[in-house]
Short mmCIF file of C-alpha atoms and ligand atoms in Angstrom, two decimals:
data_model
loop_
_atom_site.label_atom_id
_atom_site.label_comp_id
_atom_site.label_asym_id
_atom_site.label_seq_id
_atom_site.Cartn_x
_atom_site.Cartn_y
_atom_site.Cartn_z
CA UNK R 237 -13.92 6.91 -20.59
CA UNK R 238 -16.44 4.88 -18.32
CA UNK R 239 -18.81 6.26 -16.29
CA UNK R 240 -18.73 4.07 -12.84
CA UNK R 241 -22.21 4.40 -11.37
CA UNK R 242 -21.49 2.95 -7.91
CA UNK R 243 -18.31 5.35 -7.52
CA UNK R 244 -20.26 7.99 -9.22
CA UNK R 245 -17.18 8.77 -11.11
CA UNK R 246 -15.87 9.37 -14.85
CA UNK R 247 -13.03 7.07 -15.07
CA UNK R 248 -9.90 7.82 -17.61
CA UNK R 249 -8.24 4.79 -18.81
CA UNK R 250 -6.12 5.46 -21.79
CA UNK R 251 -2.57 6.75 -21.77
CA UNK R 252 -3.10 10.04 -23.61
CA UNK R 253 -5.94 11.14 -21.73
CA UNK R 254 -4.84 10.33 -18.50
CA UNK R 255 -1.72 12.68 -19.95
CA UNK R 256 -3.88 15.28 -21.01
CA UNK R 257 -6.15 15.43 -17.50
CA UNK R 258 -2.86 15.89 -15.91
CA UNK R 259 -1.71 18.79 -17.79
CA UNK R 260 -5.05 20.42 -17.75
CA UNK R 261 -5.49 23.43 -15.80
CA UNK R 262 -9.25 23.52 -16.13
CA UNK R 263 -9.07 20.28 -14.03
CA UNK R 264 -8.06 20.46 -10.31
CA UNK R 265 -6.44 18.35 -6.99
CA UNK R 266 -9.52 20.84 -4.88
CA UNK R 267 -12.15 23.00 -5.77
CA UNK R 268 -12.75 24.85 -2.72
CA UNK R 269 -10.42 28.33 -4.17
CA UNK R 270 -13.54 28.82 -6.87
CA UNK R 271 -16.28 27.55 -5.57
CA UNK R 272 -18.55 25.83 -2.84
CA UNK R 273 -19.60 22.44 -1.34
CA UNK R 274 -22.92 22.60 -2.72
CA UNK R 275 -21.73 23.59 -6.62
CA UNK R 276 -19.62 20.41 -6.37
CA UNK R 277 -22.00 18.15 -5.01
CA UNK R 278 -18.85 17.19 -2.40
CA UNK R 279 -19.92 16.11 0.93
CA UNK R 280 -18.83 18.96 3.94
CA UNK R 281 -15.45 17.67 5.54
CA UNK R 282 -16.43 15.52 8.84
CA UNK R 283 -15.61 17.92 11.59
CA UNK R 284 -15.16 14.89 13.67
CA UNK R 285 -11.68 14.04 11.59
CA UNK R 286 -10.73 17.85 11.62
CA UNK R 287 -7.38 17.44 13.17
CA UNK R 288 -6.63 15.18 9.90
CA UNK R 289 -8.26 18.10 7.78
CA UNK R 290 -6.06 20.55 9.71
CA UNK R 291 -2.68 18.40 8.41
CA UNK R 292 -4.28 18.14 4.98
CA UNK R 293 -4.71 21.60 4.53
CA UNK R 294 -1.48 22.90 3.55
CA UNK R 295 -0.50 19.37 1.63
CA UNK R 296 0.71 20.21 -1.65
CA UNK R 297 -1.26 17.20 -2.78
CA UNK R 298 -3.91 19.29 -2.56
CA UNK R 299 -2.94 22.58 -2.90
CA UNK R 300 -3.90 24.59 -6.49
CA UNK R 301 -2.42 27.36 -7.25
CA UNK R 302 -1.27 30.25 -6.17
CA UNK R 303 -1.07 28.62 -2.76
CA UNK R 304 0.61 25.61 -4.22
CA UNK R 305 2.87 27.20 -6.43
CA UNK R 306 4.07 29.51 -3.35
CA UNK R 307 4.69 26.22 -1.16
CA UNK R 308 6.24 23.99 -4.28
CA UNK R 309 8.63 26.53 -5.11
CA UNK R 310 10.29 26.06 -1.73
CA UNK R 311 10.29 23.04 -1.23
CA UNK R 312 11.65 22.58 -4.75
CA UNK R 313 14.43 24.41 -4.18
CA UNK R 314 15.65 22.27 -1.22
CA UNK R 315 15.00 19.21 -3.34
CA UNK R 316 17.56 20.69 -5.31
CA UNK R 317 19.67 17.50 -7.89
CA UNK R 318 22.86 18.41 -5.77
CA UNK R 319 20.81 17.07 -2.44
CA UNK R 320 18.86 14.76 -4.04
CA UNK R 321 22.16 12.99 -5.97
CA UNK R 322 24.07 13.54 -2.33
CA UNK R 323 21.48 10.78 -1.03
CA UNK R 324 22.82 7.94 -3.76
CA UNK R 325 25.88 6.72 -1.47
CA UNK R 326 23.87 6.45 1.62
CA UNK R 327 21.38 5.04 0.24
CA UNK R 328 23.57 2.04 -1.07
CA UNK R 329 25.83 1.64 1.87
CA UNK R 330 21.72 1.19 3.66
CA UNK R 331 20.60 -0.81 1.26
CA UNK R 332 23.95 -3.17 1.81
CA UNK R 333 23.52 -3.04 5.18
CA UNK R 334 20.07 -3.89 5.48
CA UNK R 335 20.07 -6.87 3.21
CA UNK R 336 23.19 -8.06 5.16
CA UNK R 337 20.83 -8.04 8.45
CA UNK R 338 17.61 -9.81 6.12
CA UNK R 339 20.20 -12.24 4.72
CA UNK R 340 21.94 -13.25 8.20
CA UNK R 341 18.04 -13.78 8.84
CA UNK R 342 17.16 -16.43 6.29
CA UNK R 343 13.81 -15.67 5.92
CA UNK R 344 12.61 -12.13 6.25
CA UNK R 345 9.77 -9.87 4.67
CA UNK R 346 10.98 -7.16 1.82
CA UNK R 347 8.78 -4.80 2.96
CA UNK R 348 8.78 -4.44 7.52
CA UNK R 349 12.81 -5.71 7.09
CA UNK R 350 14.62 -3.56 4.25
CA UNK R 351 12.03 -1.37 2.19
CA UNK R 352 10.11 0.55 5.50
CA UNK R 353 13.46 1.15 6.73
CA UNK R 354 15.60 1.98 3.90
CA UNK R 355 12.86 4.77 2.50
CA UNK R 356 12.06 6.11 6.13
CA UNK R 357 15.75 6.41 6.58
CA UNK R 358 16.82 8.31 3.61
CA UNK R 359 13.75 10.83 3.56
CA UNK R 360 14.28 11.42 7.59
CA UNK R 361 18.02 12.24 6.46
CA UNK R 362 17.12 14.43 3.91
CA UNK R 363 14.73 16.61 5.76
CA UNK R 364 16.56 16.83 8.74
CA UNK R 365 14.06 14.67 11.26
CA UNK R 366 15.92 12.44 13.41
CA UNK R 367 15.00 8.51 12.41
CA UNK R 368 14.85 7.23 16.37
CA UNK R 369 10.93 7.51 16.01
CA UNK R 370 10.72 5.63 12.71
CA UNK R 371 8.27 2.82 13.49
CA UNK R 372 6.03 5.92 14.87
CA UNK R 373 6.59 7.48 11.54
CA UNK R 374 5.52 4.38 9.50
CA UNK R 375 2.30 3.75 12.34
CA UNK R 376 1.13 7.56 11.78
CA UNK R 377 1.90 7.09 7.59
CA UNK R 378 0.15 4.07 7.20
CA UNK R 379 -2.91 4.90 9.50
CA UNK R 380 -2.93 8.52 7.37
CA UNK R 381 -2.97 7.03 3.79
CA UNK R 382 -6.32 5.07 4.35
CA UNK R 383 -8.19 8.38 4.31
CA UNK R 384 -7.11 8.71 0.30
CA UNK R 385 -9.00 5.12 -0.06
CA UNK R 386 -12.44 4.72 -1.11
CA UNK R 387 -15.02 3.41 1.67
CA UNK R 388 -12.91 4.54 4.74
CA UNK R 389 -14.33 3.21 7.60
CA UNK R 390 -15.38 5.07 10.22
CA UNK R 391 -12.42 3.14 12.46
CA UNK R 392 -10.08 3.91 9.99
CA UNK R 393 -10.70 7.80 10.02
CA UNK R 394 -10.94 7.63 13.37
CA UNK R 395 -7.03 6.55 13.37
CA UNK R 396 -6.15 8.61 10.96
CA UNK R 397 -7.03 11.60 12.79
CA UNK R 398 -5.60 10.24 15.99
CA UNK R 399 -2.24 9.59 13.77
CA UNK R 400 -2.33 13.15 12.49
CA UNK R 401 -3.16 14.67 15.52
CA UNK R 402 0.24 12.87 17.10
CA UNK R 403 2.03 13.61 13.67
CA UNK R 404 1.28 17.48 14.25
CA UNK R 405 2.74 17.67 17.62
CA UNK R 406 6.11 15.62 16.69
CA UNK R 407 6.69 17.93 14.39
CA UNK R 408 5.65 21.30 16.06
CA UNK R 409 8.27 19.71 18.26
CA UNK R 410 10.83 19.85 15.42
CA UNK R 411 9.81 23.51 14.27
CA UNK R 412 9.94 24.79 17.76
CA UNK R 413 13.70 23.28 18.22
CA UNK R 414 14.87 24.32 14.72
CA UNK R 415 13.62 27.54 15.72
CA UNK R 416 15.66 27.76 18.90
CA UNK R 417 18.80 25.74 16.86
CA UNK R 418 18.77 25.98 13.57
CA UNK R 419 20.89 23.17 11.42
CA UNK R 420 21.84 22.38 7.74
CA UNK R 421 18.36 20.43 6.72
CA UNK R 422 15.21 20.78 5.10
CA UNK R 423 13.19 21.98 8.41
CA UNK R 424 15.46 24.61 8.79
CA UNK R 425 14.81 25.72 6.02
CA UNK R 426 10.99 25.58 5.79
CA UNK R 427 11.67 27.67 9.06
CA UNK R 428 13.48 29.94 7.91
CA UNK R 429 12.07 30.69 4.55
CA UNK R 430 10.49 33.86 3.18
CA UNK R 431 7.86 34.33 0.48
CA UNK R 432 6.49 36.94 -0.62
CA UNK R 433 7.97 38.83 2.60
CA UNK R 434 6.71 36.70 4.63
CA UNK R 435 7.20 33.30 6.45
CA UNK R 436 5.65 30.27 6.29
CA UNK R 437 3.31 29.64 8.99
CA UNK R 438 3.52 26.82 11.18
CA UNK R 439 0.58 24.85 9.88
CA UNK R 440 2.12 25.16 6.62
CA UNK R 441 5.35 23.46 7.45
CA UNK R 442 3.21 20.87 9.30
CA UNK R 443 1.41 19.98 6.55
CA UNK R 444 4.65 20.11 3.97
CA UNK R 445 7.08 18.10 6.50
CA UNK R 446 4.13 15.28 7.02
CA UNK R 447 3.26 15.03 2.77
CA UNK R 448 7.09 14.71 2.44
CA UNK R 449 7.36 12.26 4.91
CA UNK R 450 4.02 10.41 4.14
CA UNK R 451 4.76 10.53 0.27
CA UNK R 452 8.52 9.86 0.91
CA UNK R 453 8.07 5.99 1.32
CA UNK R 454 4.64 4.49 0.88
CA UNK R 455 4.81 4.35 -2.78
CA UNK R 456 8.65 3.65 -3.07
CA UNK R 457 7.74 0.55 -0.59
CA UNK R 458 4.90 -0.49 -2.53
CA UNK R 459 7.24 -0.44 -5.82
CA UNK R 460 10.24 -2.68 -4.25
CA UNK R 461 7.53 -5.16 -3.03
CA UNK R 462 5.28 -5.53 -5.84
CA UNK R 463 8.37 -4.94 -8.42
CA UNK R 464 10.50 -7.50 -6.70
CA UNK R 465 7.07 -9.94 -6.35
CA UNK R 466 6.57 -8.95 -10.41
CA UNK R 467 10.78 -10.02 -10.78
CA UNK R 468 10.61 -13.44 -9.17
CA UNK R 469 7.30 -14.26 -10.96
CA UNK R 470 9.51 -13.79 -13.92
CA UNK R 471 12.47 -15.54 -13.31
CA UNK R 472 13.85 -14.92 -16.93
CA UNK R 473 13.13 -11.38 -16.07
CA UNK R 474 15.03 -11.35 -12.76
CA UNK R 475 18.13 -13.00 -14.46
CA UNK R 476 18.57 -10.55 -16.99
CA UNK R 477 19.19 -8.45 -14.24
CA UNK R 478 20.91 -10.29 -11.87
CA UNK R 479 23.34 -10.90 -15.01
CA UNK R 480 23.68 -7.53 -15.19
CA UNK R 481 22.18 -7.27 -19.24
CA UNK R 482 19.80 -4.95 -18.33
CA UNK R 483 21.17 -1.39 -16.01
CA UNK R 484 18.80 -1.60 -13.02
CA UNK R 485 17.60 2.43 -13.52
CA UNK R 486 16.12 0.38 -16.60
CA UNK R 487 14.63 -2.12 -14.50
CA UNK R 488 12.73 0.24 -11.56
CA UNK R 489 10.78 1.97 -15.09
CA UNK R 490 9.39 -0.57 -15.81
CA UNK R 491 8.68 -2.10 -12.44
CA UNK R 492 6.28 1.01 -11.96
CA UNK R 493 5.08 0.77 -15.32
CA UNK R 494 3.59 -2.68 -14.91
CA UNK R 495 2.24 -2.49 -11.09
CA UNK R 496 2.39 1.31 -10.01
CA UNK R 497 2.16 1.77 -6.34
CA UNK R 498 -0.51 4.27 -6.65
CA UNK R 499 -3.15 3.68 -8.89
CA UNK R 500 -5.88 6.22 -9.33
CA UNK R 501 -5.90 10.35 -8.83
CA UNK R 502 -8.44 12.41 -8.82
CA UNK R 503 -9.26 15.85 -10.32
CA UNK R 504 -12.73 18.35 -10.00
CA UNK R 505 -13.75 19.81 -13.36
CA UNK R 506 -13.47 23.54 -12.10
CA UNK R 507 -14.75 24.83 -15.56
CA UNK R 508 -17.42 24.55 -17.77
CA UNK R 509 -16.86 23.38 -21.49
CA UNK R 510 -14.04 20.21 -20.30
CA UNK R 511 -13.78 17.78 -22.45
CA UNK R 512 -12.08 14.39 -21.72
CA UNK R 513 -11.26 11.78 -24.42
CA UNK R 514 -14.22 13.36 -26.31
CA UNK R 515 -16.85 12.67 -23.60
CA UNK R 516 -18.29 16.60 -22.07
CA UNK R 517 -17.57 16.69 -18.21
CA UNK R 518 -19.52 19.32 -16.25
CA UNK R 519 -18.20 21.70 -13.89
CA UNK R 520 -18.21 19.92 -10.67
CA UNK R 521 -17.71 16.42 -11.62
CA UNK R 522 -14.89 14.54 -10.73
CA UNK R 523 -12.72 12.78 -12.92
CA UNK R 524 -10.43 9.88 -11.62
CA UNK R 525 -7.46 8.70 -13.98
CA UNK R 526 -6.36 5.12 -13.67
CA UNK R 527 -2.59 5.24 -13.89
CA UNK R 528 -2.63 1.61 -14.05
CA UNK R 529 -4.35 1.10 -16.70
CA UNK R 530 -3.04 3.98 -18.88
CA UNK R 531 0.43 2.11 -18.06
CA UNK R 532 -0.88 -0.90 -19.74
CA UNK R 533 -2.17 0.72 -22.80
CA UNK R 534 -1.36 -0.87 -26.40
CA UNK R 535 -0.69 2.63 -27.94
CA UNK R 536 2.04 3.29 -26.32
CA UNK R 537 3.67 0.16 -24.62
CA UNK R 538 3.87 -3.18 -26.98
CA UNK R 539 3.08 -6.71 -25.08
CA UNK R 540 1.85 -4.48 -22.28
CA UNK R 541 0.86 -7.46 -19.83
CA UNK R 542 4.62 -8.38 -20.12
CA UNK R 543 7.15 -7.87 -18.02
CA UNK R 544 10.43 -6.74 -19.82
CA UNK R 545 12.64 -5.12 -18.00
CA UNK R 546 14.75 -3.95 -20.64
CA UNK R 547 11.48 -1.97 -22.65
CA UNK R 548 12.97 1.04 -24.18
CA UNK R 549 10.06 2.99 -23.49
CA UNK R 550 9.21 2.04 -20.02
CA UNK R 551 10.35 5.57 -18.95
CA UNK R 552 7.17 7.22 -20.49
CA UNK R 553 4.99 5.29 -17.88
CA UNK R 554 2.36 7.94 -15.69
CA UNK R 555 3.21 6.64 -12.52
CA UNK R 556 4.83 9.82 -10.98
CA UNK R 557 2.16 12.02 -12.25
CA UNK R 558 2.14 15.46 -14.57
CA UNK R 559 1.75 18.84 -14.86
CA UNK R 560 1.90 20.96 -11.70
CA UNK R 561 1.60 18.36 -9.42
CA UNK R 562 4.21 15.81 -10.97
CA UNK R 563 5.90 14.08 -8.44
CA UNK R 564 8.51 16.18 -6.65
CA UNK R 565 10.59 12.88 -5.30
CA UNK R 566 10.66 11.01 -8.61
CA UNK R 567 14.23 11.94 -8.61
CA UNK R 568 14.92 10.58 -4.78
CA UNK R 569 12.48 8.16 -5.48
CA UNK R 570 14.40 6.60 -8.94
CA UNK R 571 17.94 6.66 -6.47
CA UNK R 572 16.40 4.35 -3.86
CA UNK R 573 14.95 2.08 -6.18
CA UNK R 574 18.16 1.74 -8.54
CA UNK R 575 19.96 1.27 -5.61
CA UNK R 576 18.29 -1.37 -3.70
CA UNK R 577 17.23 -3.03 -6.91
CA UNK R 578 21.22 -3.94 -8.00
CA UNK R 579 22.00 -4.33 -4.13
CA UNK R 580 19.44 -7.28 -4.14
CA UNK R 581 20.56 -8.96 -7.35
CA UNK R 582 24.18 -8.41 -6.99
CA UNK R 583 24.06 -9.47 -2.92
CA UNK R 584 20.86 -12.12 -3.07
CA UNK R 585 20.67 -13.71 -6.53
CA UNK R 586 19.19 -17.09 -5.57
CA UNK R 587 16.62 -14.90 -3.87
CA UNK R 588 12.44 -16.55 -3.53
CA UNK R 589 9.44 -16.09 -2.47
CA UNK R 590 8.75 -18.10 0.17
CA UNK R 591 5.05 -17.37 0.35
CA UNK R 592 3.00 -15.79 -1.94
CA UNK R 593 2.28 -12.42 -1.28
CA UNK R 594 -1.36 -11.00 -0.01
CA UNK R 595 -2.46 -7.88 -1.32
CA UNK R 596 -3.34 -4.80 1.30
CA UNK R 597 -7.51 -4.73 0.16
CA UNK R 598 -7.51 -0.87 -0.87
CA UNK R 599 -7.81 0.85 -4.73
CA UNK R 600 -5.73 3.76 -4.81
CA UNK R 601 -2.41 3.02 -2.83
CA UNK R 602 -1.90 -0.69 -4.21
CA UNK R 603 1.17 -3.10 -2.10
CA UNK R 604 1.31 -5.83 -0.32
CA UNK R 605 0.49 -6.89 3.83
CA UNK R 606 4.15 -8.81 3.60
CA UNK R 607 6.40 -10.12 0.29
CA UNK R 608 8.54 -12.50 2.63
CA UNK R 609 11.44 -13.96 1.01
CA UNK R 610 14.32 -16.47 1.55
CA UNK R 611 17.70 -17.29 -0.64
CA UNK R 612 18.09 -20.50 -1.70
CA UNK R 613 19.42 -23.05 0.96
CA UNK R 614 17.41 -21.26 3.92
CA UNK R 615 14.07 -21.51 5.11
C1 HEM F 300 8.06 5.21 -6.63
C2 HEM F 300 7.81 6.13 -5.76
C3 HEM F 300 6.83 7.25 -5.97
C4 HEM F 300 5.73 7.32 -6.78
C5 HEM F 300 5.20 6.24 -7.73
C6 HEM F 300 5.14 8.63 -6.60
C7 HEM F 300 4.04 9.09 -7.28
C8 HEM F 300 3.51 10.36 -7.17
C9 HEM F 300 2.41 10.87 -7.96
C10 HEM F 300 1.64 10.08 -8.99
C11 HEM F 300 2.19 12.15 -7.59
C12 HEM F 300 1.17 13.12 -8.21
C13 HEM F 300 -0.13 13.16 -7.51
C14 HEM F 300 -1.17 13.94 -8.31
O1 HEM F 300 -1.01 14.19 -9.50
O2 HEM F 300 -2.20 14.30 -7.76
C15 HEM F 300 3.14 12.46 -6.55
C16 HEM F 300 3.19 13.65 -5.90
C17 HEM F 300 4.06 13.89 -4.87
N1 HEM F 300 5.11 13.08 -4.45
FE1 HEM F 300 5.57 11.24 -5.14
N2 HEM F 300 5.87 9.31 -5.68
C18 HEM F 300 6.92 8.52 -5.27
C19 HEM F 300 7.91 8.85 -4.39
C20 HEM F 300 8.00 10.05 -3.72
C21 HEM F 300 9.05 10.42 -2.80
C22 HEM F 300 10.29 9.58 -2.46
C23 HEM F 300 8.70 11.65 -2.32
C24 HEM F 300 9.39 12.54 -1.33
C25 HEM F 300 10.55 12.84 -1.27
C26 HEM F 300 7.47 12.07 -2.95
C27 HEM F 300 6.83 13.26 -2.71
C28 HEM F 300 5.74 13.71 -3.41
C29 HEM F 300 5.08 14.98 -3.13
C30 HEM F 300 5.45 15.99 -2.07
C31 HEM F 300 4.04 15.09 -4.05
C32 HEM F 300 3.05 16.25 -4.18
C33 HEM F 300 3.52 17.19 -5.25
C34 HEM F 300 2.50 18.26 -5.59
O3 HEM F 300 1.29 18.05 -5.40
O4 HEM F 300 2.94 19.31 -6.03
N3 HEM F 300 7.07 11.07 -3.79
N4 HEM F 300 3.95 11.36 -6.33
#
């Protein structure tokens, strides 16, 4: 544990009690169901950005329960294995195509070329939202994330609200026409779902359809670029798998092991009497767990600051989460990777960096601005 005085924040570093914060139900994603703004020294939410607050406010991100066991059961049971394992074909005929385009190309950039599309694709296919507005998707995504940062500037939630403003009317849009003609997908069935005798409201489905979307490719993105960035740094690495030694499934463990997308999550101590890796946290405090760093922990992963993409363990890296609010994509998430991971070495084996890659400057949600890349024999 170390007490960060400028964040004003408990931070968790090690594996196991990163593990245990997660699966601690004294510890919450929002405080707001048991108690108030001034008992949690949390600052009032900026009615300026409350069209962003309105999308936020159903998110299961930060939901607690009952209301987010209510909204997770539904949408778990349309992310059921039989749809989620129906995505694995299209989502290697994509990935084919795609690369074929990138390759024809020469030169082209991993993420804005294959990874934005590929992962917008396949999570507008499974919900049901039609992918002809896809670079609007991405724009309102990627404006909507920076509010999770630290230091948001005033510009930036300024955006974000704008974005989530335009988000909310797309898909109110897309409610409103399900509701009139109703099809086999996922908004459908938000539509037409009943819980506890009742239906969800529309503000609910807003906020579910734009955490699925929003969730649904920023961090699988953010794995391809800085897993495939990690893989070329470590061209013994990237043979084994281009040789086909080591099953790619293996591979995309421990690409998130070693540079998770997302990097740090937050929970409110909504009890008294926590304790976290033997240090007493008050009711009220937050807690932020480094998933990063409990990913590189000696106790659990050997050599941790290598790359091996063949670790037996990789598997039991944090980077999807625990407990209630585990990541309901992993599954979706796993088939993407796999599949553009083997598409890349089987299709693009004398593949390079042709620059090195700049990091996006932000904490939590941790990528790359480009990871351009050529074969060998093309600039
Ligand atoms: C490699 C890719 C991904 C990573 C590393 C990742 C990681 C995570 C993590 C760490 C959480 C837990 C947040 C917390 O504990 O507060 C989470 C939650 C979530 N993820 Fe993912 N995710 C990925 C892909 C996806 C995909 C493809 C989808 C959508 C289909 C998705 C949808 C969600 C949703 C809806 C939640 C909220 C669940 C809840 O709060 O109950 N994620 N994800």
């Amino acid at each position: 544990m170390h007490y960060d005085e400028r964040l004003d924040r408990f931070l968790v570093t090690r594996h196991a009690d990163v593990r245990a914060c997660l699966r601690d139900r004294r510890l919450g994603r929002n405080f707001r169901h048991v108690g108030t703004e001034d008992e949690f020294k949390a600052e009032p939410l900026d009615p300026r950005w409350q069209a962003f607050w309105d999308v936020e406010r159903w998110s299961l991100l930060f939901l607690e329960p009952p209301e987010h066991t209510r909204i997770r059961k539904l949408v778990a049971a349309a992310f059921t294995p039989r749809a989620v394992e129906s995505m694995r074909g299209p989502a290697e005929t994509l990935a084919r195509e795609l690369l074929d385009e990138c390759l024809e190309r020469g030169r082209f950039d991993l993420l804005y070329d294959f990874a934005q599309p590929y992962s917008i694709t396949l999570i507008c296919r499974l919900l049901g939202v039609p992918t002809d507005r896809h670079r609007d998707l991405l724009d309102w995504s990627h404006r909507h994330v920076k509010m999770y940062e630290f230091d948001t500037t005033e510009e930036q939630a300024q955006s974000a609200t704008r974005a989530a403003d335009e988000f909310r009317e797309y898909v109110l849009e897309l409610i409103a026409d399900r509701r009139r003609s109703p099809r086999d997908d996922m908004v459908t069935a938000l539509v037409e779902a009943r819980v506890d005798g009742g239906r969800l409201s529309d503000d609910e489905i807003v906020s579910t359809v734009v955490v699925l979307l929003n969730a649904g490719h920023e961090a699988t993105v953010n794995t391809l670029g800085n897993g495939v960035r990690a893989l070329l740094g470590s061209p013994a690495q990237w043979q084994r798998l281009v040789r086909g030694e080591v099953p790619a499934a293996s591979a995309v463990e421990e690409l998130i092991r070693f540079d998770p997308p997302l990097q740090l999550f937050e929970r409110w101590v909504l009890e008294d009497g926590v304790e976290v890796a033997g240090t007493p946290i008050a009711r009220g405090e937050v807690v932020s767990m480094l998933f990063g760093s409990a990913n590189r922990d000696p106790r659990v992963f050997e050599q941790p600051e290598t790359l091996d993409v063949g670790r037996s363990n990789a598997a039991e890296h944090i980077g999807f989460g625990g407990g209630i609010h585990v990541c309901i994509g992993a599954p979706l998430a796993r088939i993407e990777l796999e599949a553009s991971l083997r598409t890349l070495a089987e299709r693009a084996p004398q593949l390079e960096l042709a620059a090195e890659p700049v990091r996006v400057p932000a904490f939590v949600i941790r990528g790359f601005r480009a990871v351009e890349l050529v074969t060998a024999g093309t600039n």
